[in-house]
PDB file of C-alpha atoms in Angstrom:
ATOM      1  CA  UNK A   1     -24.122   3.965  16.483  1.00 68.00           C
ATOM      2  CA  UNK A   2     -25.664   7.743  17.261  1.00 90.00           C
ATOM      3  CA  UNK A   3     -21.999   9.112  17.335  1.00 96.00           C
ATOM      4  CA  UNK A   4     -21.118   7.385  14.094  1.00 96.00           C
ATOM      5  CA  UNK A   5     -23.775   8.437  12.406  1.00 96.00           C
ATOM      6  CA  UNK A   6     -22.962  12.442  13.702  1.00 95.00           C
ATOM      7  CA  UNK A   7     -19.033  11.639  12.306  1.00 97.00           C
ATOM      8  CA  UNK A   8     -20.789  10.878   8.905  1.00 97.00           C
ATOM      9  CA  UNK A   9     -23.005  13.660   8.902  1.00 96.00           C
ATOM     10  CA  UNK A  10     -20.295  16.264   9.907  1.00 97.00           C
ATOM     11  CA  UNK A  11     -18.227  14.528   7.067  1.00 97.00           C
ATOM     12  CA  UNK A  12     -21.485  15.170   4.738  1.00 95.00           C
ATOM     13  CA  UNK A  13     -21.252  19.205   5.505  1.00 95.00           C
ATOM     14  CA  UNK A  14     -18.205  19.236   3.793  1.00 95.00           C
ATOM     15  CA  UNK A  15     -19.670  18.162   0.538  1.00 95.00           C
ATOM     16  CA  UNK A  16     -19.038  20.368  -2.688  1.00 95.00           C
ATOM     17  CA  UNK A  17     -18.897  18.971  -6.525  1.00 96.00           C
ATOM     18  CA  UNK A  18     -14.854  19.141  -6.118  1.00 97.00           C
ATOM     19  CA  UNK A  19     -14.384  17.778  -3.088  1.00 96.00           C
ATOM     20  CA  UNK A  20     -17.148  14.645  -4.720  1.00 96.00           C
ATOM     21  CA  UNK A  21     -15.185  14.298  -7.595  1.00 97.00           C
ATOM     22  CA  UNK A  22     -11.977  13.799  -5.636  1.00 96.00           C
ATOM     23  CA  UNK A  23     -13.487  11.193  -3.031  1.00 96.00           C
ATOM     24  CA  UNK A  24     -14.960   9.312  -5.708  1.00 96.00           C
ATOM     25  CA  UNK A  25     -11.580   8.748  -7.705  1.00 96.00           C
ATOM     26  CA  UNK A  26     -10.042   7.987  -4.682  1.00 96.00           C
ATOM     27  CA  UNK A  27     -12.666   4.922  -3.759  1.00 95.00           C
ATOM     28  CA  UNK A  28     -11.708   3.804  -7.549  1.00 93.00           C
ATOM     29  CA  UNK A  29      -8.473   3.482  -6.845  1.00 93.00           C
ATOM     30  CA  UNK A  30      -8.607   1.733  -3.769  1.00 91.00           C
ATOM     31  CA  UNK A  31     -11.607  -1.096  -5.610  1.00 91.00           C
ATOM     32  CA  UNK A  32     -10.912  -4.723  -4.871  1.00 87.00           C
ATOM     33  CA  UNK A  33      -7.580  -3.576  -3.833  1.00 90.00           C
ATOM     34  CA  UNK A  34      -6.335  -3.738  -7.486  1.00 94.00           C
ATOM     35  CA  UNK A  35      -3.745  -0.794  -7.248  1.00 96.00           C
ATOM     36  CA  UNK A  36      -1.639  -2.164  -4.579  1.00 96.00           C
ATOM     37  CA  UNK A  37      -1.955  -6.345  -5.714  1.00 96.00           C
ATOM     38  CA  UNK A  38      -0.028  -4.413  -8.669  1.00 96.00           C
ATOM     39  CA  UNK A  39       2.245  -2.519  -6.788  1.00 96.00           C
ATOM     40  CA  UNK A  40       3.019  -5.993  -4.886  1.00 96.00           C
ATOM     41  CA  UNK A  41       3.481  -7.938  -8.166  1.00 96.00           C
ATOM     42  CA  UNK A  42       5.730  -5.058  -9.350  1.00 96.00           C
ATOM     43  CA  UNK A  43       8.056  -5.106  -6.524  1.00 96.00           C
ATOM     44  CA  UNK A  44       8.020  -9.677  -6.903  1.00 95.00           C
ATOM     45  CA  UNK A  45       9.431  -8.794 -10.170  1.00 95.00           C
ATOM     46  CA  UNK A  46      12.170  -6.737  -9.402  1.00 91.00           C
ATOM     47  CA  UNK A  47      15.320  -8.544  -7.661  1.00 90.00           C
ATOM     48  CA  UNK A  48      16.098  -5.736  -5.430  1.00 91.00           C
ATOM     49  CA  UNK A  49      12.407  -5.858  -3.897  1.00 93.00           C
ATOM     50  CA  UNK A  50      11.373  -9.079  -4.207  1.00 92.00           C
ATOM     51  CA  UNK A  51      11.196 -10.356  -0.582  1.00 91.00           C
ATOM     52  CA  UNK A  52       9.462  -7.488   0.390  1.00 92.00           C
ATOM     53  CA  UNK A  53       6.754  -7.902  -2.537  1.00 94.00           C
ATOM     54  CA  UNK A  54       6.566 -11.314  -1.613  1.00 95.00           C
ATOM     55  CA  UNK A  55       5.720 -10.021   2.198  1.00 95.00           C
ATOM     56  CA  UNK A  56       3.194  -7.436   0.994  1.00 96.00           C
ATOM     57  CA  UNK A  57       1.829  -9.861  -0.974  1.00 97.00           C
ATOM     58  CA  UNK A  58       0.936 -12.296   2.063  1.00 97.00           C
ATOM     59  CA  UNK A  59       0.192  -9.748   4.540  1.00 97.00           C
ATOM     60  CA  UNK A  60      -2.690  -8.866   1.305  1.00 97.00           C
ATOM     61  CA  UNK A  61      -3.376 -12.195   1.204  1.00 97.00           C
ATOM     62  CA  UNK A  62      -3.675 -12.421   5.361  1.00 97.00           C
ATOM     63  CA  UNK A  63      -5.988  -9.429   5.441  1.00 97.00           C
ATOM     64  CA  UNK A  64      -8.475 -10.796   3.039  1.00 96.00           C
ATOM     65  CA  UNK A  65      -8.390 -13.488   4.615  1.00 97.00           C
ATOM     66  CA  UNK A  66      -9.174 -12.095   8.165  1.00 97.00           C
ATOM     67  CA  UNK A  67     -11.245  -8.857   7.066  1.00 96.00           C
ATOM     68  CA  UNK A  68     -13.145  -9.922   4.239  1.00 94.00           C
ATOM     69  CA  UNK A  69     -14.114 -13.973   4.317  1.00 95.00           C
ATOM     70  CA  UNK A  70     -14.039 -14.064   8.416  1.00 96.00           C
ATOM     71  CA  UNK A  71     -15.126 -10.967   9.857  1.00 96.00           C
ATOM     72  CA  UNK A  72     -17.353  -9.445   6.703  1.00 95.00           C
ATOM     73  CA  UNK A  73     -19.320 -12.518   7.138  1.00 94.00           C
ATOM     74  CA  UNK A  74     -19.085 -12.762  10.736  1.00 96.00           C
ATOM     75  CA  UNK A  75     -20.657  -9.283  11.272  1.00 95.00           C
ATOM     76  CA  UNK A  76     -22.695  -8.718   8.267  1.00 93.00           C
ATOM     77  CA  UNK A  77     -23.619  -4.749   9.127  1.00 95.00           C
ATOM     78  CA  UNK A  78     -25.136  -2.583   7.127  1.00 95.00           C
ATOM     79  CA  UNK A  79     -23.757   0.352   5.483  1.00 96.00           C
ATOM     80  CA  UNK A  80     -24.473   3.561   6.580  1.00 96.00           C
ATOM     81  CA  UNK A  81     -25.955   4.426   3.072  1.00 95.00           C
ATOM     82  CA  UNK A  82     -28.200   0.935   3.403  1.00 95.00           C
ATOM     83  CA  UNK A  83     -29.745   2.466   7.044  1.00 94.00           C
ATOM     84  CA  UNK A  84     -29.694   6.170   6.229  1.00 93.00           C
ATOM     85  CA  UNK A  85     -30.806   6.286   2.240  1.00 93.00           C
ATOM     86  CA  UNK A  86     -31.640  10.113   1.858  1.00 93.00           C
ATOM     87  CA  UNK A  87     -27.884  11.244   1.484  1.00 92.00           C
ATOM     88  CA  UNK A  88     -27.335  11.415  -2.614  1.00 92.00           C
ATOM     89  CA  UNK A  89     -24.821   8.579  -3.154  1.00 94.00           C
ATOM     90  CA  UNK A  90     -21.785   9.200  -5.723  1.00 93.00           C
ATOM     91  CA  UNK A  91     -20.258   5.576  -5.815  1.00 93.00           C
ATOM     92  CA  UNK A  92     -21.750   2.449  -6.193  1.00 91.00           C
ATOM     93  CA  UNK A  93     -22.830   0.474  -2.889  1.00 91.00           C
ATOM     94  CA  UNK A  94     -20.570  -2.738  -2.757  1.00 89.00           C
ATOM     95  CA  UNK A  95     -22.307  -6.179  -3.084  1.00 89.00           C
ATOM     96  CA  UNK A  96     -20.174  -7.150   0.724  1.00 91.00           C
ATOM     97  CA  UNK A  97     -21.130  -5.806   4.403  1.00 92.00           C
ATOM     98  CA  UNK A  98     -19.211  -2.688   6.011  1.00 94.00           C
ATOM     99  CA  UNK A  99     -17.378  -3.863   8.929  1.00 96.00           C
ATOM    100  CA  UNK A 100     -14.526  -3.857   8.971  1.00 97.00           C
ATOM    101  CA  UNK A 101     -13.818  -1.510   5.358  1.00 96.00           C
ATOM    102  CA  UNK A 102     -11.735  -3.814   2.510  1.00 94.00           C
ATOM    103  CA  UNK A 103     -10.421  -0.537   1.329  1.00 96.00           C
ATOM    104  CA  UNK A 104      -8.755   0.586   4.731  1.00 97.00           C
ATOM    105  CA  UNK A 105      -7.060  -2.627   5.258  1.00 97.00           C
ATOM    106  CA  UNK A 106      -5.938  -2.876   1.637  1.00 96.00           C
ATOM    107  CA  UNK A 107      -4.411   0.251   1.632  1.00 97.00           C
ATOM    108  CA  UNK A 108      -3.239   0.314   5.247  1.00 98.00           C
ATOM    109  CA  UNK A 109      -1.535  -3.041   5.003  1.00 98.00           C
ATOM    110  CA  UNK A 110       0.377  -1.990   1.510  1.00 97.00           C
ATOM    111  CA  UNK A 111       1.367   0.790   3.013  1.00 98.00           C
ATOM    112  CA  UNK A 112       2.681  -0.380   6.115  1.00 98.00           C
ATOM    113  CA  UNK A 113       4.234  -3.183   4.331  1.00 97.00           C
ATOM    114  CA  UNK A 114       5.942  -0.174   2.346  1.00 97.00           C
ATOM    115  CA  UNK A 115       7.336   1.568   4.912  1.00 97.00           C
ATOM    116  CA  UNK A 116       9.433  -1.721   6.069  1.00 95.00           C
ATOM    117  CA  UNK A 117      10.800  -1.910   2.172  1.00 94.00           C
ATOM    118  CA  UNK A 118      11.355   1.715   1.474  1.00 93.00           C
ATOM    119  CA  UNK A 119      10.330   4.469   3.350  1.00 94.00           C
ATOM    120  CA  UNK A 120      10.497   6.482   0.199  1.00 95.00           C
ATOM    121  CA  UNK A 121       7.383   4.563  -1.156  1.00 95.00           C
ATOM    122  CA  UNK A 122       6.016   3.735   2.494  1.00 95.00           C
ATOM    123  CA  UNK A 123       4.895   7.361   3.215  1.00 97.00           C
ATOM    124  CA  UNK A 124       3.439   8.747  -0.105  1.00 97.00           C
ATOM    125  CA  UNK A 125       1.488   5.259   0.019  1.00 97.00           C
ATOM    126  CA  UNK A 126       0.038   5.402   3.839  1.00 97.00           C
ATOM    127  CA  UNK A 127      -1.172   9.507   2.953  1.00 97.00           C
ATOM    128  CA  UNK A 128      -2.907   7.915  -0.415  1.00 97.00           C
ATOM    129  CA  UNK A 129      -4.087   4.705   1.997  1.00 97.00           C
ATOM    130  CA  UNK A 130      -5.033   7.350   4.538  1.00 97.00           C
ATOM    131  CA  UNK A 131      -7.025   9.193   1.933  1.00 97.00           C
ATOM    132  CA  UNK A 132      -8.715   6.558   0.468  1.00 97.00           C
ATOM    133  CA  UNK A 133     -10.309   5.374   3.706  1.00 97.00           C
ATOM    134  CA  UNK A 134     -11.512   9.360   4.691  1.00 97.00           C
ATOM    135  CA  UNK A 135     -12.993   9.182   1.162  1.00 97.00           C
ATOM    136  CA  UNK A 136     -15.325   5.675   2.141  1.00 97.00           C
ATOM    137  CA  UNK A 137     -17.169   7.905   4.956  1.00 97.00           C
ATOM    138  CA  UNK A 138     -17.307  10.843   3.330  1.00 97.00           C
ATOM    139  CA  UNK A 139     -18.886   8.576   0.094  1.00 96.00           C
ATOM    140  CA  UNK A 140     -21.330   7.027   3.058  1.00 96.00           C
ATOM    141  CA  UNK A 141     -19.746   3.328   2.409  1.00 96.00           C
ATOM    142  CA  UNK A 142     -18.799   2.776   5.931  1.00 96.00           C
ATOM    143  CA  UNK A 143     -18.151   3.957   9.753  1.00 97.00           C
ATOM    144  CA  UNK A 144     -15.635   5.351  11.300  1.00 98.00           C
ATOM    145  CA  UNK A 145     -15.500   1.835  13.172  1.00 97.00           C
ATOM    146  CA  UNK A 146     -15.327   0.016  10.033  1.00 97.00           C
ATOM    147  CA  UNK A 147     -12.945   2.377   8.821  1.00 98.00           C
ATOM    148  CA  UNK A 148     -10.650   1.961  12.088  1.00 98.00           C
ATOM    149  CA  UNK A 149     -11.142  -1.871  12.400  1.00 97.00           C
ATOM    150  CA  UNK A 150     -10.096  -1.972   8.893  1.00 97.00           C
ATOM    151  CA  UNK A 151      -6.878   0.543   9.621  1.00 98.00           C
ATOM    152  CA  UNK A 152      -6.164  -2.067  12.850  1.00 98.00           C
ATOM    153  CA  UNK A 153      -6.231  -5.272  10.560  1.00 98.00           C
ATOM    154  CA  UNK A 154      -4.293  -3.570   7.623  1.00 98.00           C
ATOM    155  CA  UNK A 155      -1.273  -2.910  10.582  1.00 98.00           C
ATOM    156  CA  UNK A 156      -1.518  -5.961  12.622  1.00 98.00           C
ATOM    157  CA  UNK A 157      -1.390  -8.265   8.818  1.00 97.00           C
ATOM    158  CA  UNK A 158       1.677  -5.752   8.048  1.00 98.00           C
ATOM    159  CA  UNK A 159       3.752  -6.007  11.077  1.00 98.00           C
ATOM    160  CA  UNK A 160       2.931 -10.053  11.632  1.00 97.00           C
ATOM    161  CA  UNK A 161       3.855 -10.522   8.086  1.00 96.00           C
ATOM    162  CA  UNK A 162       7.063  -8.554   8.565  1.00 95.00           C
ATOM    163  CA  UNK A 163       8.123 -10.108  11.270  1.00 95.00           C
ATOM    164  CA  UNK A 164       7.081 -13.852   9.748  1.00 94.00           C
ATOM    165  CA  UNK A 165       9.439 -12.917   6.932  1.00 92.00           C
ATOM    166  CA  UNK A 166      12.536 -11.763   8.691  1.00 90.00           C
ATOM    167  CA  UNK A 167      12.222 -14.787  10.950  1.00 88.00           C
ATOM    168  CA  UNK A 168      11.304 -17.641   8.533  1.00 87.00           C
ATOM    169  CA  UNK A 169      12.067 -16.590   4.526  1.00 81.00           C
ATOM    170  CA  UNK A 170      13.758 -13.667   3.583  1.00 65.00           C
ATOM    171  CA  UNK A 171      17.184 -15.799   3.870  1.00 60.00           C
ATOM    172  CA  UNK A 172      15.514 -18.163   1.648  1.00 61.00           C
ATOM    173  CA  UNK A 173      14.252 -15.503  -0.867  1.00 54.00           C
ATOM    174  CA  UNK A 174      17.252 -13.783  -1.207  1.00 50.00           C
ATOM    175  CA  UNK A 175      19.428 -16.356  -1.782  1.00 48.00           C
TER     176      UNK A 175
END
């Protein structure tokens, strides 16, 4: 956890009141996973997108399932800011454990589940998804491991879920 804990701090000399403000808005846009459940339900309602908002949908679904009612509560860790309470905090500690980090696999699995749809969405989507889970170590919420395992889940959930859907509904949805 030593070499963790030196990726935070090296994260932590980067601090300044813009950089702050910036990491901050983008943990509130990534909370409870809000902006891309929209993005989802906005793609179910258009005809042109709907299978694929129906897949981004599950492969939401399939993440929460995996990363935050199985493995939150299988591994119960700490956050960083819960061992290590002398770096000033500028978001609010979440009431769930770190591992793996809900806003890396939110954000990861939308936007992987973008890139199948439209590549045109897909890539502005994984920079903001990539963004969002820099700005939960620099904000002290979680590890680098929490951050990766979440990155790992939000792919595997994407592909599995793409690959479910070409094989089993899209047919069905389309028609």
């Amino acid at each position: 956890m030593n070499w963790e804990f030196d990726i935070l701090y090296a994260i932590q000399s980067i601090r300044n009141p813009v950089l702050d403000r910036i990491m901050a808005v983008l943990s509130d846009i990534g909370n409870y996973g809000i902006l891309w459940i929209a993005v989802a339900a906005v793609l179910v309602i258009s005809k042109k997108y709907r299978s694929g908002g129906l897949q981004m949908s599950a492969a939401i679904v399939l993440t929460f399932i995996v990363g935050n009612l199985i493995l939150k509560n299988a591994f119960d860790r700490l956050r960083p800011c819960q061992i290590d309470e002398t770096i000033h905090l500028i978001v609010k500690i979440p009431f769930d454990s770190s591992f793996p980090s809900g806003h890396t696999m939110n954000g990861i699995t939308s936007a992987v589940s973008l890139m199948y749809i439209d590549k045109r969405m897909g890539i502005p989507a994984c920079i903001l998804a990539c963004a969002i889970a820099f700005s939960r170590m620099y904000n002290f919420m979680h590890f680098p491991t929490d951050v990766l395992a979440g990155a790992v889940i939000g792919v595997v959930s994407a592909v599995f879920m793409n690959w479910f859907f070409k094989k089993y509904v899209s047919a069905k949805v389309n028609n």
